[in-house]
PDB file of C-alpha atoms in Angstrom:
ATOM      1  CA  MET A 219     331.295 -38.399  44.948  1.00  0.00           C
ATOM      2  CA  ARG A 220     333.007 -42.172  44.260  1.00  0.00           C
ATOM      3  CA  PRO A 221     335.192 -44.206  45.199  1.00  0.00           C
ATOM      4  CA  CYS A 222     338.571 -44.993  42.977  1.00  0.00           C
ATOM      5  CA  ILE A 223     342.331 -45.767  42.977  1.00  0.00           C
ATOM      6  CA  LEU A 224     345.608 -45.190  41.455  1.00  0.00           C
ATOM      7  CA  THR A 225     345.514 -49.428  40.538  1.00  0.00           C
ATOM      8  CA  ASP A 226     349.777 -49.994  40.835  1.00  0.00           C
ATOM      9  CA  GLU A 227     348.922 -47.693  44.548  1.00  0.00           C
ATOM     10  CA  ILE A 228     347.921 -51.443  44.834  1.00  0.00           C
ATOM     11  CA  SER A 229     349.564 -54.115  43.044  1.00  0.00           C
ATOM     12  CA  GLN A 230     351.569 -54.230  40.123  1.00  0.00           C
ATOM     13  CA  ASP A 231     349.174 -56.921  38.692  1.00  0.00           C
ATOM     14  CA  LEU A 232     345.814 -55.848  37.032  1.00  0.00           C
ATOM     15  CA  ASP A 233     343.334 -58.897  37.937  1.00  0.00           C
ATOM     16  CA  GLU A 234     344.906 -58.678  41.817  1.00  0.00           C
ATOM     17  CA  ALA A 235     344.204 -53.926  41.600  1.00  0.00           C
ATOM     18  CA  LEU A 236     340.606 -55.090  40.302  1.00  0.00           C
ATOM     19  CA  GLU A 237     340.298 -58.400  42.940  1.00  0.00           C
ATOM     20  CA  ILE A 238     340.626 -55.685  45.626  1.00  0.00           C
ATOM     21  CA  CYS A 239     338.411 -53.221  43.892  1.00  0.00           C
ATOM     22  CA  ASP A 240     335.563 -55.027  43.646  1.00  0.00           C
ATOM     23  CA  ARG A 241     336.195 -56.566  47.528  1.00  0.00           C
ATOM     24  CA  GLN A 242     336.169 -53.017  49.021  1.00  0.00           C
ATOM     25  CA  GLY A 243     334.147 -51.923  46.760  1.00  0.00           C
ATOM     26  CA  PHE A 244     335.388 -49.603  44.333  1.00  0.00           C
ATOM     27  CA  THR A 245     333.684 -48.883  41.686  1.00  0.00           C
ATOM     28  CA  ALA A 246     336.321 -46.575  39.791  1.00  0.00           C
ATOM     29  CA  ILE A 247     339.586 -46.968  38.516  1.00  0.00           C
ATOM     30  CA  GLU A 248     342.956 -44.828  38.307  1.00  0.00           C
ATOM     31  CA  ILE A 249     345.404 -45.947  35.383  1.00  0.00           C
ATOM     32  CA  ARG A 250     348.973 -45.000  36.164  1.00  0.00           C
ATOM     33  CA  SER A 251     351.487 -48.083  35.285  1.00  0.00           C
ATOM     34  CA  VAL A 252     350.453 -51.549  34.762  1.00  0.00           C
ATOM     35  CA  TRP A 253     352.622 -54.652  34.841  1.00  0.00           C
ATOM     36  CA  ASN A 254     355.684 -53.421  35.394  1.00  0.00           C
ATOM     37  CA  THR A 255     354.583 -50.962  31.867  1.00  0.00           C
ATOM     38  CA  PRO A 256     355.018 -47.221  32.528  1.00  0.00           C
ATOM     39  CA  PRO A 257     352.100 -45.135  31.805  1.00  0.00           C
ATOM     40  CA  ASN A 258     354.013 -43.833  28.582  1.00  0.00           C
ATOM     41  CA  GLU A 259     354.785 -47.218  27.577  1.00  0.00           C
ATOM     42  CA  LEU A 260     352.034 -49.207  27.783  1.00  0.00           C
ATOM     43  CA  THR A 261     350.823 -50.463  24.323  1.00  0.00           C
ATOM     44  CA  LEU A 262     346.766 -49.584  22.584  1.00  0.00           C
ATOM     45  CA  ARG A 263     347.269 -53.417  23.276  1.00  0.00           C
ATOM     46  CA  GLN A 264     347.434 -53.870  26.399  1.00  0.00           C
ATOM     47  CA  CYS A 265     345.107 -50.457  27.552  1.00  0.00           C
ATOM     48  CA  ALA A 266     342.333 -52.204  25.718  1.00  0.00           C
ATOM     49  CA  ASP A 267     342.932 -54.955  27.878  1.00  0.00           C
ATOM     50  CA  ILE A 268     343.061 -53.338  31.102  1.00  0.00           C
ATOM     51  CA  ALA A 269     339.396 -51.958  29.460  1.00  0.00           C
ATOM     52  CA  ALA A 270     337.974 -54.946  29.031  1.00  0.00           C
ATOM     53  CA  ARG A 271     339.852 -56.744  32.402  1.00  0.00           C
ATOM     54  CA  ALA A 272     337.947 -54.051  34.203  1.00  0.00           C
ATOM     55  CA  ALA A 273     334.558 -53.815  32.416  1.00  0.00           C
ATOM     56  CA  ASP A 274     334.331 -57.614  33.468  1.00  0.00           C
ATOM     57  CA  ARG A 275     334.250 -56.512  37.305  1.00  0.00           C
ATOM     58  CA  SER A 276     331.980 -53.522  36.176  1.00  0.00           C
ATOM     59  CA  ILE A 277     334.573 -51.574  37.812  1.00  0.00           C
ATOM     60  CA  SER A 278     334.818 -47.953  35.320  1.00  0.00           C
ATOM     61  CA  ILE A 279     337.901 -46.221  34.784  1.00  0.00           C
ATOM     62  CA  ALA A 280     338.246 -42.602  35.035  1.00  0.00           C
ATOM     63  CA  GLY A 281     341.169 -41.234  34.333  1.00  0.00           C
ATOM     64  CA  PHE A 282     344.764 -41.742  32.480  1.00  0.00           C
ATOM     65  CA  ALA A 283     347.298 -41.266  35.204  1.00  0.00           C
ATOM     66  CA  SER A 284     349.647 -40.062  31.801  1.00  0.00           C
ATOM     67  CA  PRO A 285     353.324 -38.310  32.440  1.00  0.00           C
ATOM     68  CA  VAL A 286     352.191 -35.193  30.428  1.00  0.00           C
ATOM     69  CA  PHE A 287     354.259 -31.904  30.866  1.00  0.00           C
ATOM     70  CA  LYS A 288     356.542 -34.375  34.212  1.00  0.00           C
ATOM     71  CA  THR A 289     359.326 -31.595  32.686  1.00  0.00           C
ATOM     72  CA  GLU A 290     361.513 -28.775  33.096  1.00  0.00           C
ATOM     73  CA  LEU A 291     359.257 -25.896  30.824  1.00  0.00           C
ATOM     74  CA  PRO A 292     360.083 -26.177  27.025  1.00  0.00           C
ATOM     75  CA  THR A 293     362.785 -23.874  25.381  1.00  0.00           C
ATOM     76  CA  SER A 294     362.654 -25.472  22.585  1.00  0.00           C
ATOM     77  CA  ALA A 295     360.519 -26.504  19.659  1.00  0.00           C
ATOM     78  CA  ALA A 296     362.388 -30.153  19.937  1.00  0.00           C
ATOM     79  CA  ASP A 297     361.351 -29.886  23.557  1.00  0.00           C
ATOM     80  CA  LEU A 298     357.527 -28.115  22.825  1.00  0.00           C
ATOM     81  CA  THR A 299     357.336 -31.592  20.259  1.00  0.00           C
ATOM     82  CA  ARG A 300     357.842 -34.145  22.663  1.00  0.00           C
ATOM     83  CA  CYS A 301     355.523 -32.927  24.271  1.00  0.00           C
ATOM     84  CA  GLN A 302     352.660 -32.242  21.913  1.00  0.00           C
ATOM     85  CA  SER A 303     354.054 -36.386  20.841  1.00  0.00           C
ATOM     86  CA  LEU A 304     353.640 -37.332  24.628  1.00  0.00           C
ATOM     87  CA  LEU A 305     350.078 -36.149  24.718  1.00  0.00           C
ATOM     88  CA  ALA A 306     348.582 -36.925  21.610  1.00  0.00           C
ATOM     89  CA  SER A 307     349.213 -40.924  22.333  1.00  0.00           C
ATOM     90  CA  SER A 308     348.038 -40.812  25.945  1.00  0.00           C
ATOM     91  CA  ILE A 309     345.189 -39.612  24.132  1.00  0.00           C
ATOM     92  CA  GLU A 310     344.942 -41.947  21.646  1.00  0.00           C
ATOM     93  CA  GLN A 311     345.596 -44.450  24.720  1.00  0.00           C
ATOM     94  CA  CYS A 312     342.751 -43.382  26.906  1.00  0.00           C
ATOM     95  CA  ALA A 313     340.313 -44.063  24.324  1.00  0.00           C
ATOM     96  CA  ALA A 314     342.266 -47.935  24.264  1.00  0.00           C
ATOM     97  CA  LEU A 315     341.307 -47.995  27.561  1.00  0.00           C
ATOM     98  CA  GLY A 316     337.756 -46.022  27.689  1.00  0.00           C
ATOM     99  CA  THR A 317     338.218 -42.873  29.824  1.00  0.00           C
ATOM    100  CA  GLY A 318     337.301 -39.349  28.543  1.00  0.00           C
ATOM    101  CA  MET A 319     340.237 -38.015  31.301  1.00  0.00           C
ATOM    102  CA  VAL A 320     343.902 -37.244  31.018  1.00  0.00           C
ATOM    103  CA  ARG A 321     345.880 -36.138  34.156  1.00  0.00           C
ATOM    104  CA  VAL A 322     348.740 -33.901  32.947  1.00  0.00           C
ATOM    105  CA  PHE A 323     351.225 -31.215  34.780  1.00  0.00           C
ATOM    106  CA  SER A 324     352.112 -27.750  34.398  1.00  0.00           C
ATOM    107  CA  PHE A 325     356.386 -28.571  34.114  1.00  0.00           C
ATOM    108  CA  PHE A 326     358.995 -27.848  36.712  1.00  0.00           C
ATOM    109  CA  ARG A 327     359.217 -25.270  39.001  1.00  0.00           C
ATOM    110  CA  ASP A 328     363.018 -24.142  38.863  1.00  0.00           C
ATOM    111  CA  GLY A 329     362.215 -21.480  42.469  1.00  0.00           C
ATOM    112  CA  ALA A 330     358.696 -19.673  42.976  1.00  0.00           C
ATOM    113  CA  PRO A 331     356.118 -21.173  39.997  1.00  0.00           C
ATOM    114  CA  ASP A 332     356.007 -19.600  37.083  1.00  0.00           C
ATOM    115  CA  VAL A 333     351.855 -19.612  35.425  1.00  0.00           C
ATOM    116  CA  GLN A 334     352.176 -17.556  33.017  1.00  0.00           C
ATOM    117  CA  ALA A 335     354.978 -19.247  31.317  1.00  0.00           C
ATOM    118  CA  ALA A 336     353.736 -22.933  31.875  1.00  0.00           C
ATOM    119  CA  ALA A 337     350.671 -21.451  30.811  1.00  0.00           C
ATOM    120  CA  GLU A 338     352.152 -19.918  27.740  1.00  0.00           C
ATOM    121  CA  ALA A 339     354.036 -23.964  26.515  1.00  0.00           C
ATOM    122  CA  ILE A 340     351.071 -25.286  27.364  1.00  0.00           C
ATOM    123  CA  ASP A 341     348.393 -23.836  25.722  1.00  0.00           C
ATOM    124  CA  THR A 342     351.443 -23.712  22.625  1.00  0.00           C
ATOM    125  CA  VAL A 343     350.567 -27.622  22.695  1.00  0.00           C
ATOM    126  CA  LEU A 344     347.259 -27.656  23.016  1.00  0.00           C
ATOM    127  CA  ASN A 345     346.736 -25.190  19.967  1.00  0.00           C
ATOM    128  CA  LYS A 346     348.797 -28.586  18.083  1.00  0.00           C
ATOM    129  CA  VAL A 347     347.249 -31.988  19.697  1.00  0.00           C
ATOM    130  CA  PRO A 348     343.145 -32.511  19.057  1.00  0.00           C
ATOM    131  CA  THR A 349     342.301 -33.049  22.318  1.00  0.00           C
ATOM    132  CA  ASP A 350     338.197 -33.230  22.023  1.00  0.00           C
ATOM    133  CA  GLU A 351     337.618 -36.479  22.860  1.00  0.00           C
ATOM    134  CA  VAL A 352     339.009 -36.137  26.748  1.00  0.00           C
ATOM    135  CA  VAL A 353     339.130 -33.591  29.580  1.00  0.00           C
ATOM    136  CA  VAL A 354     342.527 -32.115  30.381  1.00  0.00           C
ATOM    137  CA  ALA A 355     343.509 -32.498  34.103  1.00  0.00           C
ATOM    138  CA  ILE A 356     345.890 -30.523  34.876  1.00  0.00           C
ATOM    139  CA  GLU A 357     347.420 -31.657  38.588  1.00  0.00           C
ATOM    140  CA  THR A 358     348.237 -29.196  41.507  1.00  0.00           C
ATOM    141  CA  GLY A 359     351.924 -31.026  41.315  1.00  0.00           C
ATOM    142  CA  THR A 360     354.221 -31.131  44.414  1.00  0.00           C
ATOM    143  CA  ARG A 361     357.691 -29.740  41.823  1.00  0.00           C
ATOM    144  CA  THR A 362     355.240 -28.136  39.236  1.00  0.00           C
ATOM    145  CA  ASN A 363     354.168 -24.689  38.529  1.00  0.00           C
ATOM    146  CA  THR A 364     350.499 -25.128  40.394  1.00  0.00           C
ATOM    147  CA  PRO A 365     351.442 -26.316  44.007  1.00  0.00           C
ATOM    148  CA  THR A 366     348.195 -25.011  45.076  1.00  0.00           C
ATOM    149  CA  ALA A 367     344.637 -25.106  44.074  1.00  0.00           C
ATOM    150  CA  ALA A 368     344.746 -21.249  43.322  1.00  0.00           C
ATOM    151  CA  LEU A 369     347.561 -21.426  41.328  1.00  0.00           C
ATOM    152  CA  GLY A 370     345.674 -24.134  38.896  1.00  0.00           C
ATOM    153  CA  GLN A 371     342.909 -22.353  38.859  1.00  0.00           C
ATOM    154  CA  GLN A 372     344.538 -19.294  37.757  1.00  0.00           C
ATOM    155  CA  LEU A 373     345.632 -21.677  34.679  1.00  0.00           C
ATOM    156  CA  VAL A 374     343.235 -22.613  34.096  1.00  0.00           C
ATOM    157  CA  ASP A 375     341.929 -19.474  33.971  1.00  0.00           C
ATOM    158  CA  ALA A 376     345.593 -18.702  31.689  1.00  0.00           C
ATOM    159  CA  LEU A 377     344.150 -21.258  29.258  1.00  0.00           C
ATOM    160  CA  SER A 378     340.530 -20.073  28.967  1.00  0.00           C
ATOM    161  CA  ARG A 379     339.779 -23.738  26.762  1.00  0.00           C
ATOM    162  CA  LEU A 380     336.588 -25.657  28.627  1.00  0.00           C
ATOM    163  CA  ASN A 381     337.918 -29.083  28.328  1.00  0.00           C
ATOM    164  CA  VAL A 382     340.648 -28.281  30.826  1.00  0.00           C
ATOM    165  CA  GLY A 383     340.479 -28.432  34.246  1.00  0.00           C
ATOM    166  CA  VAL A 384     342.152 -28.998  38.031  1.00  0.00           C
ATOM    167  CA  LEU A 385     343.069 -32.309  38.735  1.00  0.00           C
ATOM    168  CA  TRP A 386     343.105 -31.205  42.657  1.00  0.00           C
ATOM    169  CA  ASP A 387     345.388 -32.398  45.151  1.00  0.00           C
ATOM    170  CA  PRO A 388     345.643 -31.266  48.042  1.00  0.00           C
ATOM    171  CA  GLY A 389     348.427 -34.010  49.833  1.00  0.00           C
ATOM    172  CA  ASN A 390     350.439 -32.375  47.215  1.00  0.00           C
ATOM    173  CA  THR A 391     350.489 -28.921  48.031  1.00  0.00           C
ATOM    174  CA  VAL A 392     350.741 -29.370  52.130  1.00  0.00           C
ATOM    175  CA  PHE A 393     353.846 -31.589  51.014  1.00  0.00           C
ATOM    176  CA  ALA A 394     355.509 -28.805  48.335  1.00  0.00           C
ATOM    177  CA  GLY A 395     355.227 -26.213  51.624  1.00  0.00           C
ATOM    178  CA  PHE A 396     352.065 -25.014  50.944  1.00  0.00           C
ATOM    179  CA  GLY A 397     349.918 -26.081  53.102  1.00  0.00           C
ATOM    180  CA  ASP A 398     347.950 -23.380  54.883  1.00  0.00           C
ATOM    181  CA  GLY A 399     345.283 -22.896  53.222  1.00  0.00           C
ATOM    182  CA  HIS A 400     341.645 -23.417  54.381  1.00  0.00           C
ATOM    183  CA  LEU A 401     339.896 -26.487  53.983  1.00  0.00           C
ATOM    184  CA  GLY A 402     343.572 -27.678  51.500  1.00  0.00           C
ATOM    185  CA  GLY A 403     342.571 -25.199  49.540  1.00  0.00           C
ATOM    186  CA  LEU A 404     339.425 -25.719  47.565  1.00  0.00           C
ATOM    187  CA  PRO A 405     337.311 -22.729  48.222  1.00  0.00           C
ATOM    188  CA  ASP A 406     340.154 -21.351  46.092  1.00  0.00           C
ATOM    189  CA  LEU A 407     338.567 -23.641  43.266  1.00  0.00           C
ATOM    190  CA  ARG A 408     335.761 -22.779  41.501  1.00  0.00           C
ATOM    191  CA  PRO A 409     333.403 -25.527  41.297  1.00  0.00           C
ATOM    192  CA  GLY A 410     333.361 -25.887  37.312  1.00  0.00           C
ATOM    193  CA  SER A 411     336.476 -25.849  37.061  1.00  0.00           C
ATOM    194  CA  LEU A 412     337.325 -29.092  39.320  1.00  0.00           C
ATOM    195  CA  LEU A 413     337.528 -32.341  37.341  1.00  0.00           C
ATOM    196  CA  HIS A 414     339.029 -34.702  39.647  1.00  0.00           C
ATOM    197  CA  VAL A 415     340.608 -35.309  43.519  1.00  0.00           C
ATOM    198  CA  HIS A 416     343.685 -37.266  44.448  1.00  0.00           C
ATOM    199  CA  VAL A 417     343.506 -38.857  47.573  1.00  0.00           C
ATOM    200  CA  LYS A 418     346.433 -38.819  50.091  1.00  0.00           C
ATOM    201  CA  ASP A 419     347.001 -38.040  53.740  1.00  0.00           C
ATOM    202  CA  PRO A 420     351.058 -35.748  53.999  1.00  0.00           C
ATOM    203  CA  ARG A 421     352.615 -35.156  57.754  1.00  0.00           C
ATOM    204  CA  GLY A 422     353.899 -31.880  56.537  1.00  0.00           C
ATOM    205  CA  THR A 423     356.219 -31.936  54.123  1.00  0.00           C
ATOM    206  CA  SER A 424     358.215 -35.359  55.740  1.00  0.00           C
ATOM    207  CA  GLY A 425     356.171 -37.766  54.160  1.00  0.00           C
ATOM    208  CA  TYR A 426     352.762 -39.471  53.180  1.00  0.00           C
ATOM    209  CA  VAL A 427     351.323 -41.558  56.308  1.00  0.00           C
ATOM    210  CA  GLU A 428     347.532 -43.227  56.618  1.00  0.00           C
ATOM    211  CA  LEU A 429     344.757 -41.875  55.801  1.00  0.00           C
ATOM    212  CA  GLY A 430     343.454 -39.953  58.843  1.00  0.00           C
ATOM    213  CA  GLN A 431     347.008 -39.068  60.544  1.00  0.00           C
ATOM    214  CA  GLY A 432     348.239 -36.933  58.390  1.00  0.00           C
ATOM    215  CA  ASP A 433     347.597 -33.059  58.204  1.00  0.00           C
ATOM    216  CA  LEU A 434     344.590 -32.744  56.027  1.00  0.00           C
ATOM    217  CA  PRO A 435     340.587 -32.343  57.629  1.00  0.00           C
ATOM    218  CA  TRP A 436     339.096 -35.093  54.834  1.00  0.00           C
ATOM    219  CA  PRO A 437     336.837 -35.827  56.686  1.00  0.00           C
ATOM    220  CA  ALA A 438     335.641 -31.679  56.432  1.00  0.00           C
ATOM    221  CA  ILE A 439     337.194 -31.778  52.095  1.00  0.00           C
ATOM    222  CA  LEU A 440     334.971 -34.353  51.844  1.00  0.00           C
ATOM    223  CA  ALA A 441     331.755 -32.584  53.252  1.00  0.00           C
ATOM    224  CA  ALA A 442     332.680 -29.242  51.263  1.00  0.00           C
ATOM    225  CA  LEU A 443     332.695 -31.409  47.957  1.00  0.00           C
ATOM    226  CA  ARG A 444     329.819 -32.611  48.444  1.00  0.00           C
ATOM    227  CA  GLU A 445     328.021 -29.201  49.751  1.00  0.00           C
ATOM    228  CA  ARG A 446     329.789 -27.659  46.129  1.00  0.00           C
ATOM    229  CA  GLY A 447     327.598 -29.879  44.508  1.00  0.00           C
ATOM    230  CA  TYR A 448     331.156 -32.239  43.646  1.00  0.00           C
ATOM    231  CA  ARG A 449     329.324 -35.558  41.876  1.00  0.00           C
ATOM    232  CA  GLY A 450     333.226 -36.569  40.332  1.00  0.00           C
ATOM    233  CA  HIS A 451     335.753 -38.809  41.580  1.00  0.00           C
ATOM    234  CA  VAL A 452     337.761 -39.496  44.532  1.00  0.00           C
ATOM    235  CA  SER A 453     340.468 -40.909  43.327  1.00  0.00           C
ATOM    236  CA  LEU A 454     343.288 -42.997  46.438  1.00  0.00           C
ATOM    237  CA  GLU A 455     347.231 -41.998  45.580  1.00  0.00           C
ATOM    238  CA  THR A 456     348.131 -43.967  48.486  1.00  0.00           C
ATOM    239  CA  HIS A 457     351.406 -42.760  49.095  1.00  0.00           C
ATOM    240  CA  TRP A 458     352.103 -44.470  52.127  1.00  0.00           C
ATOM    241  CA  ARG A 459     353.372 -48.325  53.038  1.00  0.00           C
ATOM    242  CA  LYS A 460     353.635 -49.459  56.962  1.00  0.00           C
ATOM    243  CA  GLU A 461     356.674 -50.957  56.358  1.00  0.00           C
ATOM    244  CA  ARG A 462     359.013 -48.083  53.704  1.00  0.00           C
ATOM    245  CA  VAL A 463     359.118 -45.067  52.808  1.00  0.00           C
ATOM    246  CA  LEU A 464     358.972 -43.378  49.509  1.00  0.00           C
ATOM    247  CA  THR A 465     361.936 -42.597  47.937  1.00  0.00           C
ATOM    248  CA  ALA A 466     361.580 -38.865  45.900  1.00  0.00           C
ATOM    249  CA  ARG A 467     362.203 -40.228  42.701  1.00  0.00           C
ATOM    250  CA  GLU A 468     358.963 -43.118  43.679  1.00  0.00           C
ATOM    251  CA  ARG A 469     357.434 -40.002  44.058  1.00  0.00           C
ATOM    252  CA  ASP A 470     358.338 -38.734  40.925  1.00  0.00           C
ATOM    253  CA  GLU A 471     358.278 -41.917  38.995  1.00  0.00           C
ATOM    254  CA  PRO A 472     355.320 -43.541  40.309  1.00  0.00           C
ATOM    255  CA  TRP A 473     355.332 -46.701  38.450  1.00  0.00           C
ATOM    256  CA  GLY A 474     356.342 -50.126  38.398  1.00  0.00           C
ATOM    257  CA  GLU A 475     357.380 -51.783  41.517  1.00  0.00           C
ATOM    258  CA  GLY A 476     359.386 -49.101  43.130  1.00  0.00           C
ATOM    259  CA  ILE A 477     355.916 -47.347  43.477  1.00  0.00           C
ATOM    260  CA  SER A 478     354.046 -50.848  44.528  1.00  0.00           C
ATOM    261  CA  ALA A 479     356.118 -52.529  47.025  1.00  0.00           C
ATOM    262  CA  GLY A 480     353.699 -52.871  50.177  1.00  0.00           C
ATOM    263  CA  GLY A 481     350.975 -50.732  48.240  1.00  0.00           C
ATOM    264  CA  ARG A 482     348.620 -53.561  48.964  1.00  0.00           C
ATOM    265  CA  GLU A 483     348.326 -54.145  52.864  1.00  0.00           C
ATOM    266  CA  ALA A 484     348.694 -50.076  52.708  1.00  0.00           C
ATOM    267  CA  SER A 485     346.125 -50.035  50.106  1.00  0.00           C
ATOM    268  CA  GLU A 486     344.183 -51.431  51.134  1.00  0.00           C
ATOM    269  CA  ALA A 487     343.746 -49.916  54.731  1.00  0.00           C
ATOM    270  CA  CYS A 488     343.097 -45.859  53.061  1.00  0.00           C
ATOM    271  CA  MET A 489     340.484 -48.065  51.174  1.00  0.00           C
ATOM    272  CA  ALA A 490     338.469 -48.744  53.968  1.00  0.00           C
ATOM    273  CA  MET A 491     338.855 -45.773  55.311  1.00  0.00           C
ATOM    274  CA  LEU A 492     338.166 -43.754  52.986  1.00  0.00           C
ATOM    275  CA  ALA A 493     334.776 -45.775  51.970  1.00  0.00           C
ATOM    276  CA  SER A 494     334.012 -45.481  55.165  1.00  0.00           C
ATOM    277  CA  TRP A 495     333.964 -41.073  55.612  1.00  0.00           C
ATOM    278  CA  LEU A 496     332.250 -41.637  51.900  1.00  0.00           C
ATOM    279  CA  LYS A 497     329.201 -42.789  53.659  1.00  0.00           C
ATOM    280  CA  ASP A 498     329.396 -40.519  56.603  1.00  0.00           C
ATOM    281  CA  VAL A 499     328.635 -37.391  53.906  1.00  0.00           C
ATOM    282  CA  ALA A 500     326.405 -39.592  51.191  1.00  0.00           C
TER     283      ALA A 500
END
């Protein structure tokens, strides 16, 4: 397993984030917002610049954290067209970044999760947009139709596409109020469906805390991932700040200074913790 971090959890200044990754021994990053630019607004030139700066430090780009399908379920042809356009542009950004993974969601839910409705909408979009050059990682998102590993697996099974899998974020599961599963729900995921892991530590549904101080047994989860043969990235998405608590909007739209303020100190502490845990299970 390779340690990774979303750079905007450290800073909007990419060079500052890369310097910290280098010092902490993190050899991979995940791109969301950079230079106060939301992910969907990053130009291809900016993406190429990001890739070049990371390569200069021998740091790879594990994935692009796009906001694709982070919206209400489509109810019209126009809604679907907007989803198609955003996915297509995100895949172009992946190519410029030099990464083969695009993170997507499963649409916001209104009440109980509706995996079937999400699957039908996603399948319609995937039938229109070529995705041969990427793997599509569907996140277990707090307010989406897949807040748990079990529902993420159900959605992937419904889609039945070789290049579609789960981006597992058990912190989102706990924060969404679904957090009673063993090992954060990991046993509900088939090993072949797991593409990527986000690491953060919630304390119930109240907020996120320093890694190791919340409700998730991360050392046990990492050990279980190793035993299952997972060799992908574990990507730190700190979401904890020493001097403040992220607002609901900052969690829903995690880009720009709204997400990055206070991130450097908090993320460095969590990076050191994650690195020590990975060393223990190596």
